[in-house]
C-alpha positions as a printed Julia matrix, in Angstrom:
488×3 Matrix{Float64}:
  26.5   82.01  102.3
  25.91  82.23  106.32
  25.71  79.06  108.32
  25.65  78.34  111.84
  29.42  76.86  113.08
  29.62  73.38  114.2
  31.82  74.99  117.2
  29.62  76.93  119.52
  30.76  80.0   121.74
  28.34  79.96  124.49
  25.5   82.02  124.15
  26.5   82.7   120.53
  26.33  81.92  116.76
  29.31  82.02  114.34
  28.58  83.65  111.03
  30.67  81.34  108.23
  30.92  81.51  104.88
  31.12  78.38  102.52
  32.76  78.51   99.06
  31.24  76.22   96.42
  34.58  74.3    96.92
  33.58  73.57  100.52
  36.12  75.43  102.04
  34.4   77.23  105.45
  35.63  80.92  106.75
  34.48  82.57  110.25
  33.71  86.36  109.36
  31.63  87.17  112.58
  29.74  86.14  115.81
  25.97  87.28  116.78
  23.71  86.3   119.65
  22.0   83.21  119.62
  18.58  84.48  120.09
  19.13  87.06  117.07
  19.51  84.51  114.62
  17.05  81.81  112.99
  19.44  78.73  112.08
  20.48  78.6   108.71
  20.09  76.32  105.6
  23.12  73.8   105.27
  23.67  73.94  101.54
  24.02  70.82   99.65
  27.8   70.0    97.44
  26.85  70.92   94.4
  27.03  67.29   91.89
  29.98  66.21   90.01
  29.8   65.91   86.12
  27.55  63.01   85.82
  26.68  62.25   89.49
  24.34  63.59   92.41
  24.26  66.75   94.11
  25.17  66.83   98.16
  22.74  66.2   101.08
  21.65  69.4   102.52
  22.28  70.69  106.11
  19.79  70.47  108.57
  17.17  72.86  107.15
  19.12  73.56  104.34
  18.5   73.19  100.65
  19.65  70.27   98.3
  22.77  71.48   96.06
  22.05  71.51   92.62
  22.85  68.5    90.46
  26.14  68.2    87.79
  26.07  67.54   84.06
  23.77  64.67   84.18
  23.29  64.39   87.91
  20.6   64.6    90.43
  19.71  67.27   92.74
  20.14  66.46   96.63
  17.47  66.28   98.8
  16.69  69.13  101.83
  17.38  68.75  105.82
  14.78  68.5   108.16
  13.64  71.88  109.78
  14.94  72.7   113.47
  12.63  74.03  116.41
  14.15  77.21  118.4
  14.54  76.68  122.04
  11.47  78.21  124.07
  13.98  80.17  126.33
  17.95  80.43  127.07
  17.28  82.63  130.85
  14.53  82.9   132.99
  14.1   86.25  132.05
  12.05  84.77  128.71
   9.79  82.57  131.21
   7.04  85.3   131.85
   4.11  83.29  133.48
   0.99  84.13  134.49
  -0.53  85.48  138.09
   1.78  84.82  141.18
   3.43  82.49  139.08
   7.3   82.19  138.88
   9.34  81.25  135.66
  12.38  79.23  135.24
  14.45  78.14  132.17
  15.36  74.58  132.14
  17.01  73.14  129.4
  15.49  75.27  126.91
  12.16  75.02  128.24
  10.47  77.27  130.61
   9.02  75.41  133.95
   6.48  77.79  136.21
   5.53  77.0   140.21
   3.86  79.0   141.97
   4.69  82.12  144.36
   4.9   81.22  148.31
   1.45  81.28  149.62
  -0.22  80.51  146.4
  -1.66  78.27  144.86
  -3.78  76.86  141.31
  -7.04  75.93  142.89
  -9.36  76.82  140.37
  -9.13  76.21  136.24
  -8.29  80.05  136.06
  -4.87  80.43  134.58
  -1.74  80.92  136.87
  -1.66  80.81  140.76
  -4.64  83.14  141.47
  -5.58  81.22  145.05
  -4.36  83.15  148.16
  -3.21  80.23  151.26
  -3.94  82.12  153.83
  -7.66  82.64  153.79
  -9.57  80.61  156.08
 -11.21  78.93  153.06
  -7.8   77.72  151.25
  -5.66  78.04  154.69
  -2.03  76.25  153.96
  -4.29  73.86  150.7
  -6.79  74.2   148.23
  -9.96  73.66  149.81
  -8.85  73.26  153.64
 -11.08  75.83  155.29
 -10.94  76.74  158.57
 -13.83  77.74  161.15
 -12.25  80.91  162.58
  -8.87  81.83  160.99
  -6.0   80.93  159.08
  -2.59  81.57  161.28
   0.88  81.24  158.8
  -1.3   78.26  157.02
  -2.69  76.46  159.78
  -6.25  76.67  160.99
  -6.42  78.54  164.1
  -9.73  77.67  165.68
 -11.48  77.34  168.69
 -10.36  74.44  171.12
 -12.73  75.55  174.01
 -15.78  77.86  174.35
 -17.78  79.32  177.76
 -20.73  80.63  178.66
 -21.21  83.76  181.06
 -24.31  85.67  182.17
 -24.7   86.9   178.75
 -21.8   86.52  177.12
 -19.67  83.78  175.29
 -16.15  83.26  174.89
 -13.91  80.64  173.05
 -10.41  79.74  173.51
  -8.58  79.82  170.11
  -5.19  77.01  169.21
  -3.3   79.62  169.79
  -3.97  81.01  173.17
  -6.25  83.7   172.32
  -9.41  84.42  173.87
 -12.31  85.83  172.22
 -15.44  86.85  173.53
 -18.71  88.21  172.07
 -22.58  89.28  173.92
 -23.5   91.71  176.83
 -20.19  94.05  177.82
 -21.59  96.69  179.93
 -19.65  95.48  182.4
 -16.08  94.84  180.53
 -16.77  90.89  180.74
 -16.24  90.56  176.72
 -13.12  92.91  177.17
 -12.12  96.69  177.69
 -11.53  97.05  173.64
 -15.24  95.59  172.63
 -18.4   97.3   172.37
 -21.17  97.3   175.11
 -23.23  95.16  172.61
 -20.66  92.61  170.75
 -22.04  90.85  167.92
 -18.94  89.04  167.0
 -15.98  87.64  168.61
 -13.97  90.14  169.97
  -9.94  89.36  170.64
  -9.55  90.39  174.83
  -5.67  91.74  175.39
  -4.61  89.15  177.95
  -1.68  89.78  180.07
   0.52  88.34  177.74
  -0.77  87.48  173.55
  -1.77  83.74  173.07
  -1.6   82.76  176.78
  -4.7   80.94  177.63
  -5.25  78.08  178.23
  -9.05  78.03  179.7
 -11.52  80.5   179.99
 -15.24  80.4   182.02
 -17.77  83.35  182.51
 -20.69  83.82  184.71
 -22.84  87.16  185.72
 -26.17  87.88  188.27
 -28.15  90.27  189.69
 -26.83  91.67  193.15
 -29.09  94.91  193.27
 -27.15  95.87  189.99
 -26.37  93.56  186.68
 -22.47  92.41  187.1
 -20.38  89.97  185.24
 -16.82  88.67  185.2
 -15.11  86.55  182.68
 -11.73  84.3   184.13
  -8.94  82.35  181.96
  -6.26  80.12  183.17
  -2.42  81.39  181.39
  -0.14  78.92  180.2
   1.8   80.48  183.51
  -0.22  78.93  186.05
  -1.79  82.21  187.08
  -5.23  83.2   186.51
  -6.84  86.71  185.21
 -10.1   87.87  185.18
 -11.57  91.32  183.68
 -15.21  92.52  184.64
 -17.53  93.82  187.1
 -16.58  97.49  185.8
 -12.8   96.47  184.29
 -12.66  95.38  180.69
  -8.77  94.85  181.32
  -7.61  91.24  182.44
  -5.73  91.81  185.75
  -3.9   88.58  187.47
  -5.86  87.38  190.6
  -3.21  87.1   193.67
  -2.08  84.15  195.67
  -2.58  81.71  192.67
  -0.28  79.62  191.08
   0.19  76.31  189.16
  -3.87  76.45  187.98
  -5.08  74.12  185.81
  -8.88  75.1   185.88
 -11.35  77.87  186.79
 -15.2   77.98  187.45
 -16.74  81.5   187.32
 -20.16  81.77  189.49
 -22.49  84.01  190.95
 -19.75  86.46  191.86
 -17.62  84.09  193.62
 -15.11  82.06  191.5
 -12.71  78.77  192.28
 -10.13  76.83  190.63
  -7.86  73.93  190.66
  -4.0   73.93  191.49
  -2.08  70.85  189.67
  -2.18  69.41  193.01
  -5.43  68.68  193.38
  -5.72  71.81  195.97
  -8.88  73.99  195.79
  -9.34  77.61  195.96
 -12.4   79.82  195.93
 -12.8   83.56  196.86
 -15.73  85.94  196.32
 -19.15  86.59  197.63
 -19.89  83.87  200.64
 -23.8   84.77  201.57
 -24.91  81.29  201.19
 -22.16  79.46  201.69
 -20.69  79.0   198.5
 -17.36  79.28  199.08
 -17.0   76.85  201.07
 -14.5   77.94  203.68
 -17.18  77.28  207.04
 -18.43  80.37  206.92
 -20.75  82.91  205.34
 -19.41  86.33  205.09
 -17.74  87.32  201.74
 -13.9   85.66  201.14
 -11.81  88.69  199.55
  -9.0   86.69  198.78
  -8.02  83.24  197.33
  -8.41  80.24  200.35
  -7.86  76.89  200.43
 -11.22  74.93  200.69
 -10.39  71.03  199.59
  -8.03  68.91  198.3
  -7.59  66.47  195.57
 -10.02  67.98  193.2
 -10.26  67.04  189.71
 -12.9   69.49  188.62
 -15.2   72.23  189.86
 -18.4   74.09  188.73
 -19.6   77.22  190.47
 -23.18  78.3   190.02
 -25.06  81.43  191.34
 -25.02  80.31  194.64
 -23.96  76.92  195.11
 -20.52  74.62  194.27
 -20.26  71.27  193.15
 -16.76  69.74  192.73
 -15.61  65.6   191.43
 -13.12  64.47  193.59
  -9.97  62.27  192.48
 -11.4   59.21  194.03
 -14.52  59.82  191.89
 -17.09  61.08  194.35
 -18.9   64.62  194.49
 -18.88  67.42  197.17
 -21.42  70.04  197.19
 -21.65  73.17  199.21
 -23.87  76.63  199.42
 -27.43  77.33  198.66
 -29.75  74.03  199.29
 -33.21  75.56  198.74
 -34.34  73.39  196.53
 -32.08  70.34  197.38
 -29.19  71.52  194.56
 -26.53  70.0   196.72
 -27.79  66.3   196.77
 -27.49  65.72  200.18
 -31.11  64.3   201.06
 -32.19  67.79  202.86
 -32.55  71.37  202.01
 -30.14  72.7   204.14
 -27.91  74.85  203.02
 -24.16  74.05  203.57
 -20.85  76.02  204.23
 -18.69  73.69  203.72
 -17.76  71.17  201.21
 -20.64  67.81  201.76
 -20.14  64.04  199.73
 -23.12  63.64  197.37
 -24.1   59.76  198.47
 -25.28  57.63  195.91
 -22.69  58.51  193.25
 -19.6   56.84  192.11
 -16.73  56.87  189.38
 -17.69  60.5   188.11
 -15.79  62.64  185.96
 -17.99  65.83  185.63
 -19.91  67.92  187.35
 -22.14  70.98  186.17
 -24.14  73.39  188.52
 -27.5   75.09  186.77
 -28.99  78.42  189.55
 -30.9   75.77  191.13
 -30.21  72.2   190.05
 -26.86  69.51  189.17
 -25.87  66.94  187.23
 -23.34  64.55  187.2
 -21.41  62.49  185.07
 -19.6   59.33  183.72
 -19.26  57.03  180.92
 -22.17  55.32  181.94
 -24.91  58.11  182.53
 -26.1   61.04  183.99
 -27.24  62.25  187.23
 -29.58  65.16  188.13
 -30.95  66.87  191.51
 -32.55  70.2   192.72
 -35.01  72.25  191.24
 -37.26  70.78  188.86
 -40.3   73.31  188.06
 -39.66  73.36  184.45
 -38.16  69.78  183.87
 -34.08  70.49  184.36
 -33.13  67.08  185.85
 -34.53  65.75  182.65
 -36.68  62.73  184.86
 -39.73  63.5   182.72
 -41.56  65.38  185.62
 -41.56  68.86  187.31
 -41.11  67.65  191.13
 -37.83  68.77  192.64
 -35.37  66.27  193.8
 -32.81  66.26  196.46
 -30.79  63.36  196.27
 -29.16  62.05  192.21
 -31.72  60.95  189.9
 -30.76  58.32  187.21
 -31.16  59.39  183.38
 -32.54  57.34  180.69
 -30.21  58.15  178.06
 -31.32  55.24  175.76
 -28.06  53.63  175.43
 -26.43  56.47  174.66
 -22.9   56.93  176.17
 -22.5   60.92  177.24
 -19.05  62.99  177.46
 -19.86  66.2   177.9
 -22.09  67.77  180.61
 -23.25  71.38  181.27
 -26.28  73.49  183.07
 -27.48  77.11  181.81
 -30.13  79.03  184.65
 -32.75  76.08  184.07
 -31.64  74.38  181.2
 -29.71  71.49  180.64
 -27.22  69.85  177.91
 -25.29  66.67  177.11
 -23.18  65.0   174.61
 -23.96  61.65  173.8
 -21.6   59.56  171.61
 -21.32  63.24  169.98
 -24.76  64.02  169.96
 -26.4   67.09  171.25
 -29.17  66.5   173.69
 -30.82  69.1   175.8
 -34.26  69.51  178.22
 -35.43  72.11  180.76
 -36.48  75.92  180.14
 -37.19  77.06  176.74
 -38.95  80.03  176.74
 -36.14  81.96  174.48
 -35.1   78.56  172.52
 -32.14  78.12  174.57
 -32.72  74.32  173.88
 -32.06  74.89  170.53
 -34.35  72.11  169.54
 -36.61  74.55  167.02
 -39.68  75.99  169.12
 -40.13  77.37  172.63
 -41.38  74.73  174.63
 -40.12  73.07  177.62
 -39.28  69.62  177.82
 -39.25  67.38  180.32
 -36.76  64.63  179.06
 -33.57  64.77  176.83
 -34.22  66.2   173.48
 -32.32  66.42  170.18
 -30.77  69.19  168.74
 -29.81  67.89  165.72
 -25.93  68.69  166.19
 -23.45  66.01  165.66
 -19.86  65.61  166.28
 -19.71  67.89  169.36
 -17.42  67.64  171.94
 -18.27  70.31  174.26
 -21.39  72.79  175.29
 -21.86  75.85  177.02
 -24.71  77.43  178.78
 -25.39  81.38  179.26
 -28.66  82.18  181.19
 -31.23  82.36  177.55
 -28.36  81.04  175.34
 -25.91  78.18  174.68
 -22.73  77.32  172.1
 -21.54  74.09  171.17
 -18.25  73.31  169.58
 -17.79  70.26  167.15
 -14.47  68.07  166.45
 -13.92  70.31  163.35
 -13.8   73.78  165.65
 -16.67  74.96  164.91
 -18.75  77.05  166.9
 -22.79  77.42  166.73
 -25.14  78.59  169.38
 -28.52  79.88  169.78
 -31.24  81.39  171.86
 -31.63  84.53  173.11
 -29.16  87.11  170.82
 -30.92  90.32  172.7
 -27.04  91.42  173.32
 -25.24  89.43  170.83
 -24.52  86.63  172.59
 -24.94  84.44  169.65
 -22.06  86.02  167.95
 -23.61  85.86  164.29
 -23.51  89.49  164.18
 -26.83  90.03  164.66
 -29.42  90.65  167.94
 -32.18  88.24  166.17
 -32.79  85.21  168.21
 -32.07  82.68  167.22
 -34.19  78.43  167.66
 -31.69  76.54  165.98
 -27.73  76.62  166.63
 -26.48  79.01  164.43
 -22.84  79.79  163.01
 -20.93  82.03  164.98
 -19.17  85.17  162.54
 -15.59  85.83  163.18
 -13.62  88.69  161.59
């Protein structure tokens, strides 16, 4: 009869044959897998006694004269595989033999998320980017989250600042201020071909009305230099002069920024002053207008910028007392805000300011629809004092008449509201800060009829007007409530 050999040849099976005399004989070899093992037969009993144990699997021998039969081996289980190549497993699974039993992990970038068999979860979708279940806001980037870090607000236009360098920008392009490859009216975030892929590190937009609608858009590269596309040029082209720039402030068609220095530069139209340079007639190139400047805001017509010793200079347009300095003159050149100490932001609406530090907020100019947030309509020309109700704010910025903080990651907002650009759920003004109902944001941005906020999660919502999709939900309804911004 065949048995298996108690001498294996790997990967094979010896074919023996057993005489009733228990003498054993090879008479072949066959592959493992081909062969089920055999029955060990039993010694058959002596005269008078009891017949031999069987194998494993194998059948009792037969008892002698007399005797007793012997009792059957146990049955043997096969091994599940002998090569991967027998491990088939299911979707963007991968099979391996180990020790006779087949193990399965999952292909790179997959992963079992779900009670569906095998891998079937892709990692790098912004819903399951890198994890099961870690979603992202904007995209997934070789399994991280790439989201936005900063967002700005232009004429009527938005942009954001992505992790990795990227600028996108979405809303009015008629001008090339979302970029040359986006669509006059740009629903969505649109990527803008910078100078060089994923090298931004800042990014600020404004627009106006000189005769004829205009609108520029201006981001600080990792390189120090700054580029700005707009005004009839979708394609980001390097401003000259600049170097070692750690912030820009896009206004009424004049811009400035901030060397690492402390050394201020602004360039652009001049007819009221805002540039700052002592003069009034329009500044073609980057000059050199103050010195150890933390932080600047241009507006329409006016400039506000914190110092490093924590006081505020103003300079431009003063009709309605937006500079702070007790008058309404207007003022070429760069004039202390009195009254204010220990700030660390600054934020420039068409016709009003506000100021900020840990401790609270400041407000001046124009008034007529309740921007300083004072709880009246008369216009102020020196800082007014905020009741902020405890509340400690870190984030400060102005749209055309409208006004927003963040306090201890609250949205609050007040001023002009007749396109909901308060976000606060109807159309009506109001005269003191207001809540949005957003939480855990760390930075707003005002257009003219619109804003955006960004929370600590990268998130971006905004709402208002959406007549040129500046909302960025893909839409042109407006919109009373922030809404979720659509990227591709």
């Amino acid at each position: 009869m065949r048995t298996r050999a108690t001498t294996w040849m790997p990967g094979m099976v010896a074919l023996v044959v057993v005489s009733g005399y228990g003498c054993k004989q090879i008479i072949g070899w066959e592959p493992a897998t081909l062969m089920e093992p055999d029955a060990g037969g039993g010694g058959s009993g002596g005269e008078g006694g009891s017949g031999g144990e069987g194998g494993v699997g194998g059948v009792g021998g037969s008892g002698g004269e007399g005797g007793v039969g012997g009792s059957g081996g146990a049955g043997g289980a096969p091994p599940e595989c002998m090569v991967a190549a027998d491990c088939q497993g299911e979707t963007h699974e991968v099979g391996a033999c180990e020790l006779g039993k087949c193990v399965y992990t999952c292909e790179a970038g997959w992963d079992d998320c779900t009670a569906a068999p095998g891998c079937e979860t892709d990692l790098t979708t912004k819903e399951n980017c890198g994890a099961c279940g870690n979603g992202c806001a904007a995209f997934c980037k070789a399994g991280t989250c790439n989201d936005p870090v900063s967002v700005a607000g232009g004429y009527h236009h938005h942009c954001a600042v992505l992790k990795d360098g990227e600028v996108y920008c979405w809303g009015r392009n008629e001008m090339g201020e979302v970029g040359a490859d986006a669509p006059i009216l740009s629903k969505s975030p649109v990527k803008v071909s910078l100078p060089a892929p994923g090298s931004a590190k800042q990014v600020d937009g404004s627009g106006y009305f000189g005769g004829s609608y205009s609108a520029r858009t201006c981001a600080v590269l990792t390189d120090g230099t700054v580029a700005c596309w707009g005004e009839g040029n979708g394609t980001p082209t390097k401003v000259s002069s600049l170097t070692n720039i750690v912030h820009v402030s896009v206004g009424g068609g004049h811009y400035c920024a901030v060397n690492s220095v402390g050394g201020l530069y602004c360039w652009g139209r001049n007819n009221h002053g805002q540039v700052g340079n002592g003069s009034t007639s329009f500044q073609p190139i980057p000059v050199l207008v103050d010195s150890d400047v933390v932080v600047v805001d241009a507006s329409t017509t006016h400039t506000c910028a914190v110092k490093k010793s924590g006081s505020v200079s103003c300079w431009g347009y003063n009709f309605q007392g937006q500079l702070g300095i007790g008058s309404m003159n207007n003022s070429p050149s760069p004039t202390m805000v009195p009254g204010l100490a220990s700030i660390s932001g600054v934020s420039c609406g068409e016709n009003h300011t506000c100021a900020m530090n840990s401790a609270g907020i400041w407000c001046w100019g124009g008034n007529q629809v309740g921007q300083l947030g004072i709880g009246s309509i008369m216009d102020k020309n020196v800082p007014q004092s905020l009741s902020l109700q405890g509340k400690s704010p870190t984030f400060i910025d102005l749209g055309y008449s409208d006004s927003f903080a963040v306090l201890d990651g609250q949205l609050f907002a007040w001023g002009l509201n007749n396109f909901g650009q308060l976000g606060i759920g109807n159309t009506t003004n109001a005269h003191n800060p207001a809540g949005t109902g957003l939480q855990t944001v760390v930075a707003v941005r005002a257009g003219v009829r619109s804003a955006c906020a960004l929370n600590d999660a990268g998130r971006t919502r905004c709402w208002g007007d959406n007549t040129y999709g500046q909302l960025g939900d893909g839409t042109t309804t407006s919109k009373l409530t922030p809404t979720n911004v659509v990227w591709p």
